[in-house]
mmCIF file of C-alpha atoms and ligand atoms in Angstrom:
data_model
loop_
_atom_site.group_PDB
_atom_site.id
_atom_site.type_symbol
_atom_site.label_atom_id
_atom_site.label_comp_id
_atom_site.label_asym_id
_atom_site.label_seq_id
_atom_site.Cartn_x
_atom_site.Cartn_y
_atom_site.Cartn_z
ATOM 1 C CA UNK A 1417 90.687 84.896 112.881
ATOM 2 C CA UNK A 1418 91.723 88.009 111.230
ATOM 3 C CA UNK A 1419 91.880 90.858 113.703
ATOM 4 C CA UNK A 1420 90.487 94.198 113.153
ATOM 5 C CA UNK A 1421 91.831 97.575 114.026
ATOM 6 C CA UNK A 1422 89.922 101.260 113.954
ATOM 7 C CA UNK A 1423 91.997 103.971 113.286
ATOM 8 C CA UNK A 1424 92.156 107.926 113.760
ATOM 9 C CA UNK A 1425 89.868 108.063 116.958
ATOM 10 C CA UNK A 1426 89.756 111.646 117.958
ATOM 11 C CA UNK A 1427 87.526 111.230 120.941
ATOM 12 C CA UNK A 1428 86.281 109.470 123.513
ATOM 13 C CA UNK A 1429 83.038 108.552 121.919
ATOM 14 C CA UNK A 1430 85.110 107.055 119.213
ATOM 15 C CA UNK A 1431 86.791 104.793 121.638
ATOM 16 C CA UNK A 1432 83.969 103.760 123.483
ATOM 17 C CA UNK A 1433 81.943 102.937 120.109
ATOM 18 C CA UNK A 1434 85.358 100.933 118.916
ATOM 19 C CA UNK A 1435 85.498 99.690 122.232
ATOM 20 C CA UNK A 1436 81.535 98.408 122.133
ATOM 21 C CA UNK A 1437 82.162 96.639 118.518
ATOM 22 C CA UNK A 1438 84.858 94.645 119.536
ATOM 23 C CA UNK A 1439 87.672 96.087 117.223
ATOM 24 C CA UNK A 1440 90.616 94.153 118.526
ATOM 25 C CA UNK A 1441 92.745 97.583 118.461
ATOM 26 C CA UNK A 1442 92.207 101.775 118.068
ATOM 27 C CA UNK A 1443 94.600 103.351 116.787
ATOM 28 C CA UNK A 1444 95.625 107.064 117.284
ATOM 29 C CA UNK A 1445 97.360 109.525 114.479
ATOM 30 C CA UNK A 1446 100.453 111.092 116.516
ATOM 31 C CA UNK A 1447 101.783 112.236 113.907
ATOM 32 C CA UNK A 1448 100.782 115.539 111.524
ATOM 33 C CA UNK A 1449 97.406 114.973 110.210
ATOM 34 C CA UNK A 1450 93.688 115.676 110.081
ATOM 35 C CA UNK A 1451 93.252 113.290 112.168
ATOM 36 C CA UNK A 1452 95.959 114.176 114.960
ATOM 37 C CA UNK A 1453 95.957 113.839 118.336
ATOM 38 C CA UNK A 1454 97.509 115.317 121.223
ATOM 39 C CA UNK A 1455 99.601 112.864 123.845
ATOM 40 C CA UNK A 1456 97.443 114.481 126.434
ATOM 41 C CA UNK A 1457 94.149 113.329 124.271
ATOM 42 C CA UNK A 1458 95.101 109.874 124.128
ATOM 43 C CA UNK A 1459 96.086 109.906 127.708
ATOM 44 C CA UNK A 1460 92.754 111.063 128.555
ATOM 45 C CA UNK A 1461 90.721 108.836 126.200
ATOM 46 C CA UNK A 1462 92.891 105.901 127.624
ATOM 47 C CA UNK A 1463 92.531 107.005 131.355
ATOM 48 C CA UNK A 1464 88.640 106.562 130.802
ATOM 49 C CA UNK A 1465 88.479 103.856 128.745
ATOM 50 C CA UNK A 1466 90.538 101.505 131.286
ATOM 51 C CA UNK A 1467 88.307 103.225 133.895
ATOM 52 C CA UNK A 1468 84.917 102.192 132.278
ATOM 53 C CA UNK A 1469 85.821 99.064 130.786
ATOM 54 C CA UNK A 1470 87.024 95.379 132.046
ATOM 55 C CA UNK A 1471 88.460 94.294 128.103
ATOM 56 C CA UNK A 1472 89.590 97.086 126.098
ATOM 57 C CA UNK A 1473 90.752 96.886 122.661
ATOM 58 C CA UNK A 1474 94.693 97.244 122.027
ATOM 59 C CA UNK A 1475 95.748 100.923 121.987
ATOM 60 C CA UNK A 1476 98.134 101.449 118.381
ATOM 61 C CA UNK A 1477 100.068 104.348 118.145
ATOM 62 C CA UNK A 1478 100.700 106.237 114.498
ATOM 63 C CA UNK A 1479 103.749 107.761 114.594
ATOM 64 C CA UNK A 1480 105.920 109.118 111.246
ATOM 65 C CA UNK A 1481 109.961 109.713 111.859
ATOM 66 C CA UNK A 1482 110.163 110.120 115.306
ATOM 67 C CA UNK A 1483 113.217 109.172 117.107
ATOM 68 C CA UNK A 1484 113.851 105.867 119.551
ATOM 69 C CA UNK A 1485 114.265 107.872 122.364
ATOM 70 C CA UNK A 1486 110.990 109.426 122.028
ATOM 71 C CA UNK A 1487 109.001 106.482 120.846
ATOM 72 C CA UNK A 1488 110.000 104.630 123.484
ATOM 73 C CA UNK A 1489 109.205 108.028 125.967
ATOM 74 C CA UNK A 1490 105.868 108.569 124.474
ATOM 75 C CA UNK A 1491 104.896 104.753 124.783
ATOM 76 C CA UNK A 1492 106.267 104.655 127.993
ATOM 77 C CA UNK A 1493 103.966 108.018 129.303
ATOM 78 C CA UNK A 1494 100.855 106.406 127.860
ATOM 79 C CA UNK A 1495 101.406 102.449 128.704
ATOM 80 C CA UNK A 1496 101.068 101.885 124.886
ATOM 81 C CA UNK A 1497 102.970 99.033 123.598
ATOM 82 C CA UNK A 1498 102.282 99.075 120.476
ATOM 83 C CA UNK A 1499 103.543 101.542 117.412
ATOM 84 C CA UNK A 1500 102.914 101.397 113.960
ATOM 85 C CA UNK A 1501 105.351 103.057 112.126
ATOM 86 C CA UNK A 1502 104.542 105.578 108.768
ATOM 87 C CA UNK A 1503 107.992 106.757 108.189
ATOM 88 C CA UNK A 1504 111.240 105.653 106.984
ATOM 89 C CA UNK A 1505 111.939 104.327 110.129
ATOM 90 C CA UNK A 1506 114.824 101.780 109.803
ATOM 91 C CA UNK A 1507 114.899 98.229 109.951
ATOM 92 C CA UNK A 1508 117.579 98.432 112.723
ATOM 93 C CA UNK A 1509 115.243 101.436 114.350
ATOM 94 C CA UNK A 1510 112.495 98.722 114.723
ATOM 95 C CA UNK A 1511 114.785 95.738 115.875
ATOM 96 C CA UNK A 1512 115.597 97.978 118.701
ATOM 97 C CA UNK A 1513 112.692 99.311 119.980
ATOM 98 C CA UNK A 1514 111.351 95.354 120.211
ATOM 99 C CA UNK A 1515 114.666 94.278 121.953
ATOM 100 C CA UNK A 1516 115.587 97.141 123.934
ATOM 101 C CA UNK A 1517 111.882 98.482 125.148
ATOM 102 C CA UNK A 1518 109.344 95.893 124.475
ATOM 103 C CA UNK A 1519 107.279 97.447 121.519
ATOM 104 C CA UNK A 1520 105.289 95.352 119.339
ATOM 105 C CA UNK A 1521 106.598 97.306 115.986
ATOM 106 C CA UNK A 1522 104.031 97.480 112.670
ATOM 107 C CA UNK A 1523 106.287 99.174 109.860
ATOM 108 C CA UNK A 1524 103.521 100.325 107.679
ATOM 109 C CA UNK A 1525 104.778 100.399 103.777
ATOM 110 C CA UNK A 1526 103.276 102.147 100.681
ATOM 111 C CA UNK A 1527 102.927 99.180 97.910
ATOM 112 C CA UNK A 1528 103.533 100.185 94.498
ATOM 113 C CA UNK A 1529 103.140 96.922 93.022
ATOM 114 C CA UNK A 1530 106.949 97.433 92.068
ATOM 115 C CA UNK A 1531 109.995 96.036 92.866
ATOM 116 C CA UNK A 1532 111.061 98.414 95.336
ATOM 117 C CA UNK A 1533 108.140 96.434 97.028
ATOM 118 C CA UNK A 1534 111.550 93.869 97.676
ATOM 119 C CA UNK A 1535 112.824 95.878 100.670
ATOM 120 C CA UNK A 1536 110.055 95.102 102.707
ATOM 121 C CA UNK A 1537 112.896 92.373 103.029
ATOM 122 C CA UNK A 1538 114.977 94.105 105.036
ATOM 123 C CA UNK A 1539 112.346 93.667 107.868
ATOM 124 C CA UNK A 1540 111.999 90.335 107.513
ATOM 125 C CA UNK A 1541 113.128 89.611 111.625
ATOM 126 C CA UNK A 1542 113.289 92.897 112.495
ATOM 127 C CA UNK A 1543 109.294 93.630 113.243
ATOM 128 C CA UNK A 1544 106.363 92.081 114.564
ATOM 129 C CA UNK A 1545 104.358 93.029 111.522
ATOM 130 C CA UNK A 1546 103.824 94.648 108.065
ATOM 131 C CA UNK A 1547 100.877 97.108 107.408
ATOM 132 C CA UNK A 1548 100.065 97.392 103.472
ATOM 133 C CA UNK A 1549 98.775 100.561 102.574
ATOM 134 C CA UNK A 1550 98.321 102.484 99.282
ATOM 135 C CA UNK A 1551 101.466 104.368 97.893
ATOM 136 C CA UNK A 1552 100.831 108.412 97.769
ATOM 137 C CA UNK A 1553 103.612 110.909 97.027
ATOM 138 C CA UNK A 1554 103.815 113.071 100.094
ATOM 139 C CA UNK A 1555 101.682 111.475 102.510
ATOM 140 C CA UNK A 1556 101.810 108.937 104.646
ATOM 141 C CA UNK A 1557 98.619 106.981 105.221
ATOM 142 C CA UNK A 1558 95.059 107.797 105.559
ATOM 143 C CA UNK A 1559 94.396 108.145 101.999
ATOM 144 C CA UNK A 1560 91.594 106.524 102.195
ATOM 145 C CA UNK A 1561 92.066 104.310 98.560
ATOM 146 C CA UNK A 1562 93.051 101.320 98.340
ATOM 147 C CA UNK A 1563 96.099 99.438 96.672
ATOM 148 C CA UNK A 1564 96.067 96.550 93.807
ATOM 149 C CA UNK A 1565 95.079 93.417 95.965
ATOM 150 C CA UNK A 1566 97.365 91.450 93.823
ATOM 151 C CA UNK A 1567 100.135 92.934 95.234
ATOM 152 C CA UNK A 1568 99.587 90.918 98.392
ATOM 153 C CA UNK A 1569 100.854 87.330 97.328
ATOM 154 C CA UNK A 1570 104.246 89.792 95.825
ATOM 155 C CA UNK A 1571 104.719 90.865 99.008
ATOM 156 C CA UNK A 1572 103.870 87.590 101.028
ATOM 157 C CA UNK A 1573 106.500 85.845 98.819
ATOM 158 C CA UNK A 1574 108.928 88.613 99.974
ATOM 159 C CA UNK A 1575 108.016 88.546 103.775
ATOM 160 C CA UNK A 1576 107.628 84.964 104.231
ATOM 161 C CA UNK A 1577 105.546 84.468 107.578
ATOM 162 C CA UNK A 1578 105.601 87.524 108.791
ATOM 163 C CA UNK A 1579 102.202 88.468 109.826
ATOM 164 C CA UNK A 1580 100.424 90.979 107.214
ATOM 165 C CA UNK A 1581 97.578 94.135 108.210
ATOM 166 C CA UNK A 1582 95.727 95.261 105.403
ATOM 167 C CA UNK A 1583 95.112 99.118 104.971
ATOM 168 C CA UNK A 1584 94.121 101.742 102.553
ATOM 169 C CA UNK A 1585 90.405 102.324 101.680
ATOM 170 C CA UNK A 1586 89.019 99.539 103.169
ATOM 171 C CA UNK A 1587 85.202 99.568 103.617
ATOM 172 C CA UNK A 1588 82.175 97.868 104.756
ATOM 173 C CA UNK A 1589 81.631 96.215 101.311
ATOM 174 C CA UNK A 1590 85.487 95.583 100.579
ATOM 175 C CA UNK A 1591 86.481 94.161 103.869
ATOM 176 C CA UNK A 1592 84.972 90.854 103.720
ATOM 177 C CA UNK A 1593 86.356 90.236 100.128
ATOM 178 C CA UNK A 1594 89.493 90.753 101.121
ATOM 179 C CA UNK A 1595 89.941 88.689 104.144
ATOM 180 C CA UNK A 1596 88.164 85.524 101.941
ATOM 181 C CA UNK A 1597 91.200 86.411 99.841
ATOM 182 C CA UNK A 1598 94.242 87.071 101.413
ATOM 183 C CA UNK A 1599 93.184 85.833 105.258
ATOM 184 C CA UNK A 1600 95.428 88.224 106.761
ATOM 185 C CA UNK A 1601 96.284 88.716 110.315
ATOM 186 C CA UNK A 1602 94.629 92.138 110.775
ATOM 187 C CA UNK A 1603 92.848 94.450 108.980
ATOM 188 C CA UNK A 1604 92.996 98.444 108.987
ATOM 189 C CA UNK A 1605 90.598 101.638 108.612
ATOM 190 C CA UNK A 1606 90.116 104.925 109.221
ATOM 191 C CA UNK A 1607 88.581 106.715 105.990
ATOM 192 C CA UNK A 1608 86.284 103.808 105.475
ATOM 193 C CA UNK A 1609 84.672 104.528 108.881
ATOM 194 C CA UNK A 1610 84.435 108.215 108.691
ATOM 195 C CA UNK A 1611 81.340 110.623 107.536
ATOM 196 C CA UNK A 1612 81.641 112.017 104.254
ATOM 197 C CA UNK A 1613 79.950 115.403 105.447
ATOM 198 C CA UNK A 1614 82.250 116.257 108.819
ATOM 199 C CA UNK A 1615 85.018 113.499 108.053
ATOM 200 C CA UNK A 1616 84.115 112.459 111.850
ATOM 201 C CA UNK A 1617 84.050 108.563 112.692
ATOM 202 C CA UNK A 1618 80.532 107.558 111.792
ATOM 203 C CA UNK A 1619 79.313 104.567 114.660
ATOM 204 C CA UNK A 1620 77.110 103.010 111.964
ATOM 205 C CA UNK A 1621 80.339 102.571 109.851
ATOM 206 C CA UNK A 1622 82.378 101.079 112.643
ATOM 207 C CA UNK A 1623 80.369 98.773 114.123
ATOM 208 C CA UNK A 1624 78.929 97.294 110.548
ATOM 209 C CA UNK A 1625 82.802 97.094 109.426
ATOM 210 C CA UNK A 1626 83.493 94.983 112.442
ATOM 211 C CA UNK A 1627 80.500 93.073 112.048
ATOM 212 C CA UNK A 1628 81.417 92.265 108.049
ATOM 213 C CA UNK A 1629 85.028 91.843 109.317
ATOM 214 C CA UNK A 1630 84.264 89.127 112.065
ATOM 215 C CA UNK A 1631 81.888 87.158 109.953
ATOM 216 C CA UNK A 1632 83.946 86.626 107.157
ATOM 217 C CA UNK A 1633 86.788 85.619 109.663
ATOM 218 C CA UNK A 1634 84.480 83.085 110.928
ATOM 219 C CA UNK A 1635 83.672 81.340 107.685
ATOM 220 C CA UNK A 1636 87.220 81.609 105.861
HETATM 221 O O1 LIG B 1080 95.071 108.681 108.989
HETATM 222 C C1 LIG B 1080 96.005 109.465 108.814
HETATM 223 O O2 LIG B 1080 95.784 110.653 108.617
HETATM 224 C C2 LIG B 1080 97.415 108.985 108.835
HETATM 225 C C3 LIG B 1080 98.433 109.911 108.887
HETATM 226 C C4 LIG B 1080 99.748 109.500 108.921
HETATM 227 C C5 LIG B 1080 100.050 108.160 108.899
HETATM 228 C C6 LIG B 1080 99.036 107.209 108.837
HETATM 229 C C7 LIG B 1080 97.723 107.599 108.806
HETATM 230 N N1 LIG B 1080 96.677 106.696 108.738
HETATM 231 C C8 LIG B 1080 96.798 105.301 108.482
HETATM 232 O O3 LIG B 1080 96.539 105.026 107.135
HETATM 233 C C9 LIG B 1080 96.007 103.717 106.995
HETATM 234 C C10 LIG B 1080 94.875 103.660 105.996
HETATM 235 O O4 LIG B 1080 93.881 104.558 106.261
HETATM 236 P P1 LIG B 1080 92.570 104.672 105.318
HETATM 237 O O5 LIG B 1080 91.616 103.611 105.773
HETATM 238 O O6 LIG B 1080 92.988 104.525 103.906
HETATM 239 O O7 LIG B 1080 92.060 106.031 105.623
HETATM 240 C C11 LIG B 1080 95.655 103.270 108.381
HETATM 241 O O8 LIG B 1080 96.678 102.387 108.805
HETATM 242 C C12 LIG B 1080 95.756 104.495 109.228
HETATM 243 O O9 LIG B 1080 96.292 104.137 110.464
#
């Protein structure tokens, strides 16, 4: 079943709605954004959530070029064990921070529907998996458009069986088309869940896109 993740929660009424819908994981933007967070947010946010709640969804962390040493610190202050990674983080950088301190490691990539698309190679090993987003010159995620679909089988040939999220512009009326598709292991928003007046998560949004989500997973 293809897993679901919310991403850019900025409060704790976005966690609690994620956390009602059953996303599998909520991610939060460490790094420079509109959708930032502090460290002492997400503590916070977390600190409640595991308060109020028995099952909680999987807490992701959105970092861009930060070093090991503070990865692992950060994670380590927050009991977050899982990072997905926007920068040009290394494949080596990633090997380590599974081996040495026990992160599940998403290396998010920018598909171009080129052949630098090949490097993704490099990580073949080296992560736990690839997130496919939508290439943008100076930015690194949350564009909120989506890449050629097409590109996925490219990259799939590249990877081999290394397990595949899907990001960039994903929406309630693209999500379920996509995981009929491509059946990957997770799925990824943030834009596609947001209000277009105030650019604040919208609870309608996230709960229908988990709905669509889950009952395509079911059928496919
Ligand atoms: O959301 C951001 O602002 C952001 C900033 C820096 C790195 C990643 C970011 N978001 C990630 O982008 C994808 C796709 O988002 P969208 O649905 O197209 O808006 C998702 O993985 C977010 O985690």
């Amino acid at each position: 079943m293809t897993k679901i993740k919310l991403c850019g929660l900025r409060s704790i009424e976005d966690v609690m709605v994620a956390t009602d819908a059953r996303a599998d994981y909520i991610g939060f933007v460490l790094a420079k954004s509109k959708r930032q967070v502090t460290l002492q947010q997400v503590q916070y946010m977390l600190s409640l959530l595991r308060d109020q709640y028995v099952v909680v969804p999987e807490p992701v962390l959105v970092l861009v070029d930060q070093s090991e040493e503070e990865i692992a610190t950060i994670c380590a202050t927050l009991g977050v064990s899982h990072v997905q990674l926007c920068g040009a983080e290394t494949p080596e950088m990633c090997s380590r921070l599974r081996t040495q301190h026990g992160l599940t490691v998403w290396k998010a990539w920018g598909v171009r529907g080129t052949n630098e698309d090949h490097e993704l190679a490099r990580y073949v090993g080296n992560v736990d998996a690839i997130l496919l987003d939508t290439y943008k010159t100076g930015t690194h995620g949350g564009t909120g458009h989506p890449f050629q679909w097409t590109a996925i089988d490219d990259v799939r040939y590249v990877v081999d069986n290394t397990p595949l999220i899907i990001a960039g512009g994903l929406q309630v009326g693209t999500v379920t088309s996509l995981i009929s598709q491509y059946h990957p292991f997770a799925v990824d928003v943030s834009s596609g869940i947001e209000t277009e007046m105030t650019g604040e998560k919208d609870p309608i949004k996230m709960h229908a896109f988990v709905k669509a989500a889950r009952s395509e997973s079911h059928v496919s």
